PDB file of C-alpha atoms in Angstrom:
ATOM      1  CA  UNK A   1     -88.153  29.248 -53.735  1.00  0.00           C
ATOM      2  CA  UNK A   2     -86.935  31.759 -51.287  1.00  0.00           C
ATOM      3  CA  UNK A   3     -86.843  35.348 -51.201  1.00  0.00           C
ATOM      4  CA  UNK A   4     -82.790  35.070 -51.914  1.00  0.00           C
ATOM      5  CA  UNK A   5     -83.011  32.782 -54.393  1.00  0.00           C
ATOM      6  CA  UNK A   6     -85.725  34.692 -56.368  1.00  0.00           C
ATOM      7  CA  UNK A   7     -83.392  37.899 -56.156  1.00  0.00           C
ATOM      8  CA  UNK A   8     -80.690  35.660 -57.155  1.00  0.00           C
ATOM      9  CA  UNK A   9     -82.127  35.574 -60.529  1.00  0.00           C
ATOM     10  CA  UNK A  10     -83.673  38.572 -60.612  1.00  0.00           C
ATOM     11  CA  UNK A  11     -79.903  40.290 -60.703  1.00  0.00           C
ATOM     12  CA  UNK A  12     -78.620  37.562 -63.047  1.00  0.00           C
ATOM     13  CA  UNK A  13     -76.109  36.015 -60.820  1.00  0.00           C
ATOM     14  CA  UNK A  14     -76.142  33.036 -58.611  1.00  0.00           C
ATOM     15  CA  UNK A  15     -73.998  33.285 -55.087  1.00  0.00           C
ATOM     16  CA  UNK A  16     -71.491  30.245 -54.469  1.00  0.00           C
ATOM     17  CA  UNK A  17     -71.695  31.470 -50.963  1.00  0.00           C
ATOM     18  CA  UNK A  18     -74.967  32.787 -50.168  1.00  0.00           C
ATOM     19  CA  UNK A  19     -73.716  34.847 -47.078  1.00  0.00           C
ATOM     20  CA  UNK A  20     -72.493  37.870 -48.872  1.00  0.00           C
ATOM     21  CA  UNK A  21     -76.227  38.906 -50.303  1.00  0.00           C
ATOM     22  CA  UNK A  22     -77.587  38.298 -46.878  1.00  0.00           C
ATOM     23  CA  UNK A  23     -75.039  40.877 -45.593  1.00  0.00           C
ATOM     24  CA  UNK A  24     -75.617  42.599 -48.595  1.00  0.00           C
ATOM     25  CA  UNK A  25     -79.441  43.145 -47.830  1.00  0.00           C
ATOM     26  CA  UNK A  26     -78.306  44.191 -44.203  1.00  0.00           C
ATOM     27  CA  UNK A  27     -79.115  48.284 -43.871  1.00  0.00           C
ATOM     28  CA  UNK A  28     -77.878  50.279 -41.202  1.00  0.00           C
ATOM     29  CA  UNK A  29     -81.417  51.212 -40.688  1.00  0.00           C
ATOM     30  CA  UNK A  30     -82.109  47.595 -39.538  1.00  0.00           C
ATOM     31  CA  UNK A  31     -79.265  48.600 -36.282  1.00  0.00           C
ATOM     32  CA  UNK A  32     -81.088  46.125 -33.157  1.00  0.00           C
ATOM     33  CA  UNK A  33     -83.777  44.541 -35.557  1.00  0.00           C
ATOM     34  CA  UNK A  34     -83.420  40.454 -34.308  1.00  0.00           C
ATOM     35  CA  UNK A  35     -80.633  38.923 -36.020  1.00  0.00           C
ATOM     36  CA  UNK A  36     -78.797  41.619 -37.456  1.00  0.00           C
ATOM     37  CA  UNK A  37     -75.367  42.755 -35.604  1.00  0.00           C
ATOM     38  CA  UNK A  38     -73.444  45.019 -35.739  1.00  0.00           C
ATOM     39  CA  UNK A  39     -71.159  43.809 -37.526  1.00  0.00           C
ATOM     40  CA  UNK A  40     -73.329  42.234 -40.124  1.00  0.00           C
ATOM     41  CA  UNK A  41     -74.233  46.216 -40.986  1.00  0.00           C
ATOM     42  CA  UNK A  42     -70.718  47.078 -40.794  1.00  0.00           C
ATOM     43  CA  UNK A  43     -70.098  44.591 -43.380  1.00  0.00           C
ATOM     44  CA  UNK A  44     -72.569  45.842 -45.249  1.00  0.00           C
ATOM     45  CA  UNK A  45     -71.889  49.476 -45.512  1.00  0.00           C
ATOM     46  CA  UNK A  46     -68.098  48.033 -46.713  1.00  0.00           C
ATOM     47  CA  UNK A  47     -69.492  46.367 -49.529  1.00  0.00           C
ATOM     48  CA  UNK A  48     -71.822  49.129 -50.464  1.00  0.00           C
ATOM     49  CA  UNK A  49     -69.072  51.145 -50.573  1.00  0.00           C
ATOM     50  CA  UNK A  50     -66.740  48.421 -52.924  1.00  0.00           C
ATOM     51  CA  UNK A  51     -69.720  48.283 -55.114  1.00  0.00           C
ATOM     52  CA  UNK A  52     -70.312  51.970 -55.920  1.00  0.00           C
ATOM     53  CA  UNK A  53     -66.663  51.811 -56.672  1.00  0.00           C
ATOM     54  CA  UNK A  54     -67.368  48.655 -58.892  1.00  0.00           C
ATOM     55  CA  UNK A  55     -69.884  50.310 -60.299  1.00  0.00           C
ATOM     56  CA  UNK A  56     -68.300  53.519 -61.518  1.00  0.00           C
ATOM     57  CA  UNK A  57     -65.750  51.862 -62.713  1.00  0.00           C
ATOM     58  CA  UNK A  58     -67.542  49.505 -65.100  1.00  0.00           C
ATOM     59  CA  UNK A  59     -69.844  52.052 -66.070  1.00  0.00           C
ATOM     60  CA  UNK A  60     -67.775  54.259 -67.358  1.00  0.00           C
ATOM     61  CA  UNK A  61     -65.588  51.702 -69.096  1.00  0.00           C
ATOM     62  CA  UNK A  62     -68.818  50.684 -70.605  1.00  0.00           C
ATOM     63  CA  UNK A  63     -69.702  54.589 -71.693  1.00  0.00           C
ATOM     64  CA  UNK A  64     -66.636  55.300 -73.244  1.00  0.00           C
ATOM     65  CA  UNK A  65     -66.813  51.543 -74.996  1.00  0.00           C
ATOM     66  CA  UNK A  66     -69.950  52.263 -76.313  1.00  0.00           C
ATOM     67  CA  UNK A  67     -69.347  56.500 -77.419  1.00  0.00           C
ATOM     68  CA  UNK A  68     -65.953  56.857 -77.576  1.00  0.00           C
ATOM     69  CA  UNK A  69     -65.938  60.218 -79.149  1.00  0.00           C
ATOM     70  CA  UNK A  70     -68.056  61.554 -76.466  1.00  0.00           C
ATOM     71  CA  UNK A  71     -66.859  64.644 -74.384  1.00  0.00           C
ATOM     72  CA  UNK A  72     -65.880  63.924 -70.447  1.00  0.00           C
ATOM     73  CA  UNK A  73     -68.791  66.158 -69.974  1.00  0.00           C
ATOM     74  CA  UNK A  74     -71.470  63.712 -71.675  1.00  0.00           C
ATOM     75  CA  UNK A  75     -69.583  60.841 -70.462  1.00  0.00           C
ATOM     76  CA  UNK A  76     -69.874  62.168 -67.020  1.00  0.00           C
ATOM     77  CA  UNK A  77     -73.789  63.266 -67.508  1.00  0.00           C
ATOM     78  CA  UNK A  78     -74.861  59.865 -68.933  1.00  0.00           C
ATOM     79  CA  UNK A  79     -72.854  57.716 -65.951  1.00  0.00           C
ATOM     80  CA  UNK A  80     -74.837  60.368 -63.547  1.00  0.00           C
ATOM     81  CA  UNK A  81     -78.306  59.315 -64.723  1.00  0.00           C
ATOM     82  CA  UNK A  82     -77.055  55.409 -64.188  1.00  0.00           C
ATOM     83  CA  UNK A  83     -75.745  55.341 -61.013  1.00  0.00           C
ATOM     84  CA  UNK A  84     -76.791  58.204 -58.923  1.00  0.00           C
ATOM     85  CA  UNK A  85     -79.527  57.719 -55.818  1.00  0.00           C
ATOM     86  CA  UNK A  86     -82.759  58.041 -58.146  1.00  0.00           C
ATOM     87  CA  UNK A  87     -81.824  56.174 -60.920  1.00  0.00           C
ATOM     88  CA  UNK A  88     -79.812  53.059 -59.038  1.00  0.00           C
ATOM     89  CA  UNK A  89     -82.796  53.231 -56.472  1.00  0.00           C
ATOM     90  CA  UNK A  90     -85.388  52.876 -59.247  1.00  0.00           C
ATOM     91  CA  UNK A  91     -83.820  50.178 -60.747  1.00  0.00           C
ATOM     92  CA  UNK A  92     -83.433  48.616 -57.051  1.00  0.00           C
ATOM     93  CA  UNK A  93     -87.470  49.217 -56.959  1.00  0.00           C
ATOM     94  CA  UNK A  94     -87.915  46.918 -60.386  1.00  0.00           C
ATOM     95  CA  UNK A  95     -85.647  44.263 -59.303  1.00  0.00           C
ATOM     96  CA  UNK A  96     -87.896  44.442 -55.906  1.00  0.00           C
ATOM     97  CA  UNK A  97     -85.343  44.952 -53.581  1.00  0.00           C
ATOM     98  CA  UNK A  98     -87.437  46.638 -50.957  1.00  0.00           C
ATOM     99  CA  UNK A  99     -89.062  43.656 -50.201  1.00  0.00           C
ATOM    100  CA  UNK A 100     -85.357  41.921 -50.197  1.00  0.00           C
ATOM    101  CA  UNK A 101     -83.486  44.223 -47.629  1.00  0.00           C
ATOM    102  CA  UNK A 102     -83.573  43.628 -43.901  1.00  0.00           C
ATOM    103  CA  UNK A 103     -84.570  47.042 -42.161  1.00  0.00           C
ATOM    104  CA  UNK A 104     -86.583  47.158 -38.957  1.00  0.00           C
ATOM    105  CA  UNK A 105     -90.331  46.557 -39.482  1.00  0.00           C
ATOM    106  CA  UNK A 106     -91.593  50.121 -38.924  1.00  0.00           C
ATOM    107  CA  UNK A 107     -89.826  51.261 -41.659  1.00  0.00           C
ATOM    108  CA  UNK A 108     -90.684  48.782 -44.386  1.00  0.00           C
ATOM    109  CA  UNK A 109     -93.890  49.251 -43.314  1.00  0.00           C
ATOM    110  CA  UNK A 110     -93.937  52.963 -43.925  1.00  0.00           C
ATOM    111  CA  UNK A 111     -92.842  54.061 -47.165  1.00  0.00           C
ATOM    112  CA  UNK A 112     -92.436  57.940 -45.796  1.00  0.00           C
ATOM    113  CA  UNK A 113     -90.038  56.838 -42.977  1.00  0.00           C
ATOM    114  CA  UNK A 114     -86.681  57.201 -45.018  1.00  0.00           C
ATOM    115  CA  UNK A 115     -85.184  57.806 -48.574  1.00  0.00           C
ATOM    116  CA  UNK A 116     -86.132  54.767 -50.494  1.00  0.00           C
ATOM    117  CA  UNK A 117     -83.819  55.551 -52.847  1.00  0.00           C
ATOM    118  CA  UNK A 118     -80.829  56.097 -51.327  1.00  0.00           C
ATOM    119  CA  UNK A 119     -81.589  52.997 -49.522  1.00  0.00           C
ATOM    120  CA  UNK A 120     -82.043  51.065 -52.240  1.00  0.00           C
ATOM    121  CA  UNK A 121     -79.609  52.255 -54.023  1.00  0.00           C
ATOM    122  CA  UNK A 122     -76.665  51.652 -51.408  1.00  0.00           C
ATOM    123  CA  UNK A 123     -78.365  48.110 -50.903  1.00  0.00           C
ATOM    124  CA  UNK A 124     -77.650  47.703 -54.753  1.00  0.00           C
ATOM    125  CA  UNK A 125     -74.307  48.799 -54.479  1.00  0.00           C
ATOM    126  CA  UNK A 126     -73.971  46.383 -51.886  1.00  0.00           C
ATOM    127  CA  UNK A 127     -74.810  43.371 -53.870  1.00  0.00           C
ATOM    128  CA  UNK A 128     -72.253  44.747 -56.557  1.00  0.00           C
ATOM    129  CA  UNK A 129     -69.894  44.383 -53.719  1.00  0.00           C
ATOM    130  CA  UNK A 130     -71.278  40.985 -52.485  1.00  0.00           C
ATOM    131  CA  UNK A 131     -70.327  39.664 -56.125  1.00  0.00           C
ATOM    132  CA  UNK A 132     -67.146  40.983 -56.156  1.00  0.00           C
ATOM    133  CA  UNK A 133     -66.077  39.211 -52.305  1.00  0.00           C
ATOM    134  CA  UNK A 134     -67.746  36.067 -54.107  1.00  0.00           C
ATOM    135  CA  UNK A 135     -66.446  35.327 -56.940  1.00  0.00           C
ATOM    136  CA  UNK A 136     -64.277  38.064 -58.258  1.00  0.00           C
ATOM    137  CA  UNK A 137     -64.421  41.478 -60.494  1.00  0.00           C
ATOM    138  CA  UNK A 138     -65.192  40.032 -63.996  1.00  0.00           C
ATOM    139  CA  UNK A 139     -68.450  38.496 -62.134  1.00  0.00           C
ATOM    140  CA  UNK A 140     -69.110  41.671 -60.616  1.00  0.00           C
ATOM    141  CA  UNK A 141     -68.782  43.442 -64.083  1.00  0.00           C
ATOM    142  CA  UNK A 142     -71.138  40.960 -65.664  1.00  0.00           C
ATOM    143  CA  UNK A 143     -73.321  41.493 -62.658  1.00  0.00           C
ATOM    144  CA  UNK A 144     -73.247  45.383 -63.180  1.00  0.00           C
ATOM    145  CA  UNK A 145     -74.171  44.734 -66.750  1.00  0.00           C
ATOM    146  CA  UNK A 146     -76.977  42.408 -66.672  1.00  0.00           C
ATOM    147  CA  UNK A 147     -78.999  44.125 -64.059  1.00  0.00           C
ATOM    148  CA  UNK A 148     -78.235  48.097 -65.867  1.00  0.00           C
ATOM    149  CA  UNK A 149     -78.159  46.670 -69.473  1.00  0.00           C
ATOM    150  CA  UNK A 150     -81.671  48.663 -70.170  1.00  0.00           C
ATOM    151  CA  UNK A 151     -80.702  51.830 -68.200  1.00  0.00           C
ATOM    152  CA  UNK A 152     -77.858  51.684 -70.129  1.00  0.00           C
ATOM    153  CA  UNK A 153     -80.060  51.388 -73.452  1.00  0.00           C
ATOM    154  CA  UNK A 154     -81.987  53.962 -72.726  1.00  0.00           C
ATOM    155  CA  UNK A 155     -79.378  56.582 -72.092  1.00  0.00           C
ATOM    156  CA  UNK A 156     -77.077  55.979 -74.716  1.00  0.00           C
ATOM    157  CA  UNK A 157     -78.581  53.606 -76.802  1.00  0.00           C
ATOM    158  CA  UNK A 158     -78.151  49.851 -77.597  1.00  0.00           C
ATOM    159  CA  UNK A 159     -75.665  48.110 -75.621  1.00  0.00           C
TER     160      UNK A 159
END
């Protein structure tokens, strides 16, 4: 099994066309690393950006779905703690992306070189956004779900 496929089911979804993870897992910090282009990290930073969209979207629909009494300021402080840097990167950490995203050697190689985190975090997004391009919003909802599902537990209780 390859590294793809094992993050495949890791996040709960399967790719019909495996291209958009691999440009997914593509980090601006891996700019002249063999095999990357340019464009390939331009592509990347697009669907980061699509998927923290994605992602705030069907959080919040999922917040006020789950506490719909809640004030705008809980609703605001619990989709915070899901999907800012820290807590998106540490989920990105248990699904083992680190080992998944394509970044020059000397960084992957040195856990002090860069913000893990944010890294991992906008590499997360990314895959959000790579399920979107794939196969469509309601997959990258379920997507979104599956892989936050015990964040989501834990900060407002059962899903």
């Amino acid at each position: 099994m390859t590294e793809l496929d094992s993050l495949q089911e890791r996040i709960g979804y399967r790719f019909e066309n495996p291209e958009w993870l691999r440009l997914a897992l593509a980090r601006p910090a891996s700019r002249g690393a063999e095999g990357i282009a340019d464009e390939d990290i331009a592509e990347s930073e697009r669907l980061s950006w699509l998927g923290d969209s994605i992602l705030s979207v069907v959080i919040s629909r999922k917040l006020l779905s789950l506490r719909p009494m809640a004030s705008t300021e809980e609703l605001n402080d619990w989709r915070k703690s899901i999907v800012d840097a820290i807590p998106l990167g540490e989920v990105a950490e248990r699904l083992q992306l680190r080992e998944a995203i394509r970044v020059a050697d000397s960084l992957k190689n040195n856990p002090q070189a860069t913000d893990w985190h944010v890294m991992l975090s906008e590499a997360l997004e990314g895959i959000f956004g790579a399920v979107y391009r794939d196969r469509g919003l309601h997959e990258a909802e379920a997507a979104v779900l599956w892989v936050l599902k015990e964040k989501i537990e834990r900060t407002v209780g059962p899903v």
